[in-house]
Coordinates of C-alpha atoms in Angstrom, one line a residue:
X250 CA -6.1 3.1 20.1
X251 CA -7.4 0.6 17.6
X252 CA -4.4 1.2 15.3
X253 CA -2.1 0.5 18.3
X254 CA -3.8 -2.9 19.0
X255 CA -3.6 -3.8 15.3
X256 CA 0.1 -2.9 15.2
X257 CA 0.9 -5.0 18.3
X258 CA -1.1 -8.0 17.0
X259 CA 0.7 -7.8 13.6
X260 CA 4.1 -7.4 15.2
X261 CA 3.6 -9.7 18.2
X262 CA 6.8 -11.7 17.3
X263 CA 8.9 -8.6 17.3
X264 CA 7.4 -7.5 20.7
X265 CA 8.2 -10.9 22.2
X266 CA 11.6 -11.2 20.7
X267 CA 12.7 -7.9 22.2
X268 CA 10.9 -8.6 25.5
X269 CA 8.8 -5.5 25.3
X270 CA 5.5 -6.9 26.5
X271 CA 5.5 -4.9 29.7
X272 CA 6.4 -1.6 27.9
X273 CA 3.7 -2.2 25.4
X274 CA 1.2 -2.9 28.1
X275 CA 2.1 0.3 29.9
X276 CA 2.0 2.3 26.7
X277 CA -1.5 0.8 25.9
X278 CA -2.6 1.6 29.5
X279 CA -1.6 5.2 29.0
X280 CA -3.6 5.4 25.8
X281 CA -6.6 3.9 27.6
X282 CA -6.3 6.4 30.5
X283 CA -6.2 9.3 28.0
X284 CA -9.2 7.9 26.1
X285 CA -11.1 7.4 29.4
X286 CA -10.4 11.0 30.6
X287 CA -11.5 12.5 27.3
X288 CA -14.6 10.3 27.2
X289 CA -15.5 11.2 30.8
X290 CA -15.3 14.9 29.9
X291 CA -17.8 14.3 27.2
X292 CA -20.0 12.1 29.4
X293 CA -20.1 14.8 32.1
X294 CA -21.2 17.4 29.5
X295 CA -23.8 15.1 28.1
X296 CA -24.9 14.1 31.6
X297 CA -25.4 17.7 32.6
X298 CA -27.0 18.7 29.3
X299 CA -30.2 16.7 29.4
X300 CA -31.1 17.5 33.1
X301 CA -30.3 21.1 32.4
X302 CA -32.5 21.2 29.4
X303 CA -35.3 19.4 31.3
X304 CA -34.9 21.9 34.2
X305 CA -35.1 24.9 31.8
X306 CA -38.2 23.4 30.2
X307 CA -39.8 22.9 33.6
X308 CA -38.9 26.5 34.7
X309 CA -40.4 27.7 31.4
X310 CA -43.6 25.7 32.0
X311 CA -43.9 27.3 35.6
X312 CA -43.5 30.8 34.1
X313 CA -46.1 30.1 31.5
X314 CA -48.5 28.7 34.1
X315 CA -48.0 31.7 36.4
X316 CA -48.2 34.3 33.6
X317 CA -50.8 32.5 31.6
X318 CA -53.0 31.8 34.6
X319 CA -52.8 35.5 35.5
X320 CA -53.9 36.5 32.0
X321 CA -56.8 34.0 32.1
X322 CA -58.0 35.5 35.4
X323 CA -57.8 39.0 34.0
X324 CA -59.7 37.9 30.9
X325 CA -56.9 38.8 28.5
X326 CA -56.9 35.3 26.9
X327 CA -59.5 32.5 27.0
X328 CA -59.0 29.2 28.9
X329 CA -58.9 27.3 25.6
X330 CA -56.1 29.5 24.3
X331 CA -54.1 28.9 27.4
X332 CA -54.6 25.1 27.2
X333 CA -53.7 25.1 23.5
X334 CA -50.5 27.1 24.2
X335 CA -49.5 24.7 26.9
X336 CA -50.1 21.8 24.5
X337 CA -47.9 23.3 21.8
X338 CA -45.2 24.0 24.4
X339 CA -45.2 20.4 25.5
X340 CA -44.8 19.3 21.9
X341 CA -41.8 21.6 21.4
X342 CA -39.8 20.7 24.5
X343 CA -38.5 17.3 23.5
X344 CA -37.7 18.2 19.9
X345 CA -35.7 21.1 21.2
X346 CA -33.8 18.8 23.6
X347 CA -33.2 16.4 20.7
X348 CA -31.9 19.3 18.5
X349 CA -29.3 20.1 21.2
X350 CA -28.2 16.4 21.2
X351 CA -28.0 16.3 17.4
X352 CA -25.9 19.5 17.5
X353 CA -23.3 17.8 19.7
X354 CA -23.2 14.8 17.3
X355 CA -22.7 17.2 14.4
X356 CA -19.8 18.8 16.2
X357 CA -18.1 15.5 16.7
X358 CA -18.8 14.4 13.1
X359 CA -17.3 17.7 11.7
X360 CA -14.0 17.0 13.4
X361 CA -13.7 13.6 11.7
X362 CA -15.1 15.1 8.4
X363 CA -12.4 17.7 8.4
X364 CA -9.7 15.1 8.8
X365 CA -11.1 13.1 5.8
X366 CA -11.4 16.3 3.7
X367 CA -7.7 17.1 4.3
X368 CA -6.9 13.8 2.7
X369 CA -9.4 14.2 -0.2
X370 CA -8.1 17.7 -0.9
X371 CA -4.6 16.4 -1.5
X372 CA -3.8 16.3 -5.2
X373 CA -1.9 13.2 -6.4
X374 CA 1.8 13.9 -6.8
X375 CA 1.9 11.8 -10.0
X376 CA -0.9 12.2 -12.6
X377 CA -1.5 12.4 -16.3
X378 CA -0.2 15.6 -17.8
X379 CA -1.9 17.7 -20.5
X380 CA 0.5 16.4 -23.2
X381 CA -0.7 12.7 -22.7
X382 CA -0.9 10.8 -25.9
X383 CA -3.8 8.4 -26.9
X384 CA -1.6 5.3 -26.3
X385 CA -3.6 2.2 -25.9
X386 CA -0.9 -0.5 -25.9
X387 CA 2.8 -0.8 -25.5
X388 CA 5.1 -3.5 -26.9
X389 CA 8.0 -3.3 -24.3
X390 CA 11.0 -1.5 -25.8
X391 CA 12.7 0.6 -23.1
X392 CA 15.2 3.3 -23.1
X393 CA 16.6 5.2 -20.0
X394 CA 18.3 8.4 -21.0
X395 CA 20.5 10.6 -18.7
X396 CA 18.4 9.5 -15.7
X397 CA 19.2 11.1 -12.3
X398 CA 17.2 10.9 -9.1
X399 CA 17.5 12.1 -5.5
X400 CA 15.5 11.6 -2.4
X401 CA 14.8 14.7 -0.3
X402 CA 16.5 14.8 3.1
X403 CA 17.4 17.1 6.0
X404 CA 21.0 17.7 7.1
X405 CA 21.8 19.9 10.1
X406 CA 18.2 21.3 9.9
X407 CA 18.6 22.3 6.3
X408 CA 16.8 20.8 3.2
X409 CA 19.1 18.6 1.3
X410 CA 19.0 15.5 -1.0
X411 CA 20.5 12.1 -1.3
X412 CA 21.5 11.2 -4.8
X413 CA 20.4 7.7 -5.6
X414 CA 20.7 7.4 -9.4
X415 CA 23.4 9.1 -11.5
X416 CA 23.5 9.4 -15.2
X417 CA 21.7 6.1 -16.1
X418 CA 21.7 5.3 -19.8
X419 CA 20.3 2.0 -20.9
X420 CA 18.4 0.5 -23.9
X421 CA 16.4 -2.7 -23.5
X422 CA 15.0 -4.5 -26.5
X423 CA 11.5 -6.0 -26.6
X424 CA 11.5 -9.5 -25.2
X425 CA 15.0 -9.2 -23.5
X426 CA 15.6 -10.7 -20.1
X427 CA 17.6 -8.3 -18.1
X428 CA 19.0 -9.0 -14.6
X429 CA 19.9 -6.1 -12.3
X430 CA 22.4 -6.8 -9.5
X431 CA 24.3 -4.8 -7.0
X432 CA 24.8 -4.2 -3.3
X433 CA 22.2 -2.8 -1.0
X434 CA 21.5 0.9 -1.7
X435 CA 22.8 0.8 -5.2
X436 CA 19.5 2.3 -6.5
X437 CA 17.9 -0.9 -8.1
X438 CA 14.5 -0.5 -6.4
X439 CA 14.3 3.2 -7.2
X440 CA 15.0 2.4 -10.9
X441 CA 12.0 -0.1 -10.9
X442 CA 9.7 2.5 -9.3
X443 CA 10.7 5.2 -11.9
X444 CA 9.8 2.9 -14.8
X445 CA 6.3 2.5 -13.4
X446 CA 6.1 6.2 -12.5
X447 CA 5.6 5.3 -8.8
X448 CA 8.2 8.0 -8.4
X449 CA 8.3 11.1 -10.7
X450 CA 11.4 11.6 -12.8
X451 CA 13.4 14.6 -11.7
X452 CA 16.1 14.7 -14.4
X453 CA 16.4 12.6 -17.6
X454 CA 13.8 10.7 -19.4
X455 CA 12.4 7.1 -19.8
X456 CA 11.0 6.0 -23.1
X457 CA 8.8 3.0 -23.9
X458 CA 8.4 2.2 -27.6
X459 CA 10.0 5.6 -28.2
X460 CA 7.4 7.5 -26.2
X461 CA 8.2 9.5 -23.1
X462 CA 6.5 7.6 -20.2
X463 CA 5.1 11.0 -18.9
X464 CA 3.1 11.1 -22.1
X465 CA 1.6 7.6 -21.7
X466 CA -1.7 7.5 -19.8
X467 CA -0.9 6.2 -16.3
X468 CA -3.6 3.4 -16.4
X469 CA -2.2 2.2 -19.7
X470 CA 1.4 2.3 -18.4
X471 CA 0.7 0.4 -15.2
X472 CA -1.6 -2.1 -16.8
X473 CA 1.1 -2.9 -19.3
X474 CA 3.8 -3.4 -16.7
X475 CA 3.6 -6.3 -14.3
X476 CA 5.4 -5.3 -11.0
X477 CA 6.4 -7.4 -8.0
X478 CA 7.7 -5.1 -5.2
X479 CA 10.4 -6.0 -2.8
X480 CA 7.9 -5.9 0.2
X481 CA 5.0 -8.2 -0.6
X482 CA 1.6 -6.8 0.5
X483 CA -1.4 -9.2 0.7
X484 CA -5.0 -8.4 1.5
X485 CA -6.9 -10.1 4.3
X486 CA -8.6 -12.4 1.9
X487 CA -8.2 -15.9 0.5
X488 CA -5.3 -17.1 -1.6
X489 CA -7.6 -17.2 -4.6
X490 CA -8.8 -13.6 -4.1
X491 CA -5.2 -12.3 -3.7
X492 CA -3.9 -14.1 -6.8
X493 CA -6.9 -13.0 -8.9
X494 CA -6.8 -9.4 -7.5
X495 CA -5.8 -7.7 -10.8
X496 CA -8.0 -9.8 -13.1
X497 CA -11.1 -7.6 -12.9
X498 CA -10.9 -4.7 -15.3
X499 CA -8.3 -6.4 -17.5
X500 CA -10.7 -8.3 -19.7
X501 CA -9.7 -11.6 -18.2
X502 CA -13.0 -12.6 -16.5
X503 CA -13.8 -16.1 -17.4
X504 CA -11.7 -19.2 -16.8
X505 CA -10.1 -17.9 -13.6
X506 CA -9.4 -21.3 -12.1
X507 CA -7.1 -22.3 -14.9
X508 CA -5.2 -19.0 -14.8
X509 CA -4.9 -19.1 -11.0
X510 CA -3.6 -22.7 -11.0
X511 CA -1.1 -21.9 -13.9
X512 CA 0.2 -18.8 -12.1
X513 CA 0.6 -20.8 -8.9
X514 CA 2.5 -23.6 -10.7
X515 CA 4.9 -21.0 -12.2
X516 CA 5.4 -19.5 -8.7
X517 CA 6.0 -22.9 -7.2
X518 CA 3.0 -22.4 -5.0
X519 CA 0.9 -25.5 -5.9
X520 CA 2.4 -27.9 -3.4
X521 CA 1.9 -25.4 -0.6
X522 CA -1.7 -24.8 -1.6
X523 CA -2.4 -28.6 -1.7
X524 CA -1.2 -28.8 2.0
X525 CA -3.8 -26.3 3.1
X526 CA -7.1 -27.9 4.1
X527 CA -9.1 -25.3 2.1
X528 CA -6.6 -25.0 -0.7
X529 CA -7.1 -21.7 -2.6
X530 CA -9.9 -20.7 -0.2
X531 CA -7.5 -20.5 2.7
X532 CA -7.7 -17.1 4.4
X533 CA -4.2 -15.7 4.7
X534 CA -5.1 -13.2 7.5
X535 CA -4.1 -9.6 8.1
X536 CA -1.0 -8.9 6.0
X537 CA -0.5 -12.6 5.4
X538 CA 0.0 -13.5 9.1
X539 CA -1.2 -17.1 8.6
X540 CA 1.5 -17.9 6.0
X541 CA 5.3 -17.8 5.7
X542 CA 7.4 -15.1 4.2
X543 CA 8.3 -17.3 1.2
X544 CA 4.6 -18.1 0.6
X545 CA 3.7 -14.4 0.7
X546 CA 6.3 -13.6 -1.9
X547 CA 5.2 -16.4 -4.2
X548 CA 1.5 -15.4 -3.9
X549 CA 2.6 -11.8 -4.8
X550 CA 4.5 -13.2 -7.8
X551 CA 1.5 -15.3 -9.0
X552 CA -0.7 -12.2 -8.7
X553 CA 1.6 -10.4 -11.2
X554 CA 2.3 -13.2 -13.7
X555 CA -1.4 -14.1 -14.1
X556 CA -2.0 -10.8 -15.9
X557 CA -1.1 -9.9 -19.5
X558 CA 1.9 -7.6 -19.6
X559 CA 4.4 -6.2 -22.1
X560 CA 7.0 -5.6 -19.4
X561 CA 7.7 -7.5 -16.2
X562 CA 9.6 -5.9 -13.4
X563 CA 10.6 -8.1 -10.4
X564 CA 12.2 -6.3 -7.5
X565 CA 14.0 -9.0 -5.5
X566 CA 10.7 -11.0 -5.3
X567 CA 12.2 -14.2 -4.0
X568 CA 14.5 -13.1 -1.2
X569 CA 12.7 -15.3 1.4
X570 CA 12.9 -18.4 -0.9
X571 CA 15.8 -20.8 -0.9
X572 CA 18.3 -20.7 -3.8
X573 CA 17.1 -23.9 -5.4
X574 CA 13.4 -22.9 -5.4
X575 CA 14.4 -19.5 -6.8
X576 CA 16.3 -21.1 -9.6
X577 CA 13.4 -23.3 -10.5
X578 CA 10.9 -20.4 -10.4
X579 CA 13.2 -18.3 -12.6
X580 CA 13.4 -21.0 -15.2
X581 CA 9.6 -21.2 -15.4
X582 CA 9.4 -17.4 -15.5
X583 CA 11.8 -17.3 -18.4
X584 CA 9.8 -19.9 -20.3
X585 CA 6.5 -18.0 -19.6
X586 CA 8.0 -14.6 -20.4
X587 CA 9.3 -15.3 -23.9
X588 CA 8.7 -12.2 -26.0
X589 CA 8.0 -10.2 -22.8
X590 CA 10.6 -7.6 -21.7
X591 CA 11.7 -8.7 -18.2
X592 CA 13.7 -6.9 -15.6
X593 CA 14.7 -9.1 -12.7
X594 CA 16.4 -7.4 -9.7
X595 CA 18.1 -9.7 -7.3
X596 CA 20.9 -10.2 -4.8
X597 CA 21.4 -13.8 -5.7
X598 CA 23.8 -13.6 -8.6
X599 CA 24.3 -17.3 -9.4
X600 CA 20.6 -17.7 -10.2
X601 CA 20.6 -15.2 -13.0
X602 CA 23.7 -16.4 -15.0
X603 CA 21.5 -17.2 -18.0
X604 CA 20.1 -13.7 -18.4
X605 CA 20.4 -12.1 -21.8
X606 CA 22.3 -9.2 -20.1
X607 CA 23.3 -8.4 -16.6
X608 CA 23.4 -4.8 -15.3
X609 CA 25.7 -4.2 -12.4
X610 CA 24.9 -1.2 -10.3
X611 CA 27.0 0.5 -7.7
X612 CA 26.5 3.8 -5.8
X613 CA 23.6 4.7 -8.2
X614 CA 25.6 4.1 -11.4
X615 CA 25.7 1.4 -14.0
X616 CA 29.3 0.0 -13.6
X617 CA 29.1 -3.0 -15.9
X618 CA 26.9 -4.5 -18.5
X619 CA 27.2 -7.8 -20.3
X620 CA 26.5 -11.5 -20.2
X621 CA 27.8 -13.6 -17.3
X622 CA 30.8 -14.8 -19.2
X623 CA 31.7 -11.2 -20.4
X624 CA 31.4 -9.8 -16.8
X625 CA 33.5 -12.6 -15.3
X626 CA 36.2 -11.9 -17.8
X627 CA 36.3 -8.3 -16.7
X628 CA 37.2 -9.3 -13.1
X629 CA 35.4 -6.3 -11.8
X630 CA 32.5 -5.7 -9.4
X631 CA 30.4 -8.5 -10.8
X632 CA 33.3 -10.9 -10.5
X633 CA 33.7 -10.1 -6.8
X634 CA 30.0 -10.3 -6.0
X635 CA 29.7 -13.6 -7.8
X636 CA 32.6 -15.2 -6.0
X637 CA 31.5 -13.9 -2.6
X638 CA 28.1 -15.5 -3.1
X639 CA 29.5 -18.8 -4.3
X640 CA 31.7 -18.9 -1.1
X641 CA 28.7 -18.2 1.1
X642 CA 26.7 -21.0 -0.6
X643 CA 29.6 -23.4 -0.1
X644 CA 29.8 -22.5 3.6
X645 CA 26.1 -23.0 4.0
X646 CA 26.3 -26.4 2.5
X647 CA 29.1 -27.3 4.9

């Protein structure tokens, strides 16, 4: 029930835009009724339990008085023994009742405990393997060799798979700025996740500095790669706390204010922060509800570029930002990322014309590789995408 409330509050604009207020109210009412019925069952049991135990205790006392009084009259026990026995019985009645109450609490707790244990018993699908090498640092030279990947799926009730990447072969030199473009569903985001081992490689291999990434310790691999996902996730904390999230444990504790302000400037966030009354101490709310989509993306971007990294992977991190702002941010990133291997995935092709190389993906395959000028000369997929976007931008200006 709590999760339903949280979901509705977070998605209030969606609920209103689809005029689903009444349906959500009815759905929430049904949840409340179910909760009320289940709670009433428990209350009835608890309501009957204590009177029952009190009644049983009273009946026991009457039996003891009758039988004990008879034994005293017959001289089988002394009056002192009888009084002492009754005193001990009185001391035991309420602890016995409390024990029954505790037993019901334990039963309720065990149900929750079992659900938690189910999660804790789950082994991570991606972990360090026994052949992990003692790698402490990586420089950023990448190679993707014969890489294939499929997502599991069900088709007509049978287990199947959807092929997302097909025979990907690519070498990226240290410090190179690579742009990856392509239509939706081309496999760009999957490629980024495979480099970080957020997904496990099924077929093929990825090497960093000539070492198979499955042999690099996960904490070293992920600390060395700065990653901005397509969907920005922010914590219910201040702007400062979100930007500085990864600092702890990276040996950067110290002059945090300077690093936060520098990262904010690169992400074109400084002006926005200045407009907030509490500046960096502004609370962004649950999932960033108090700020715009573009601001969320730029905070996520600042959170990544504040950290030292040998490789930077940006998965369409500025889709909610206008083209001019994206171009300005990209120029700052290129300046900041000199000597750092950078992979920038985007749908806005005009903004990445100056990349060292542009990778064009289509249907899970690398169709074209080259500079902007080389790809335009081919008059292929990149040429079509570039001209389409130029036309869209011209129409928007009109």
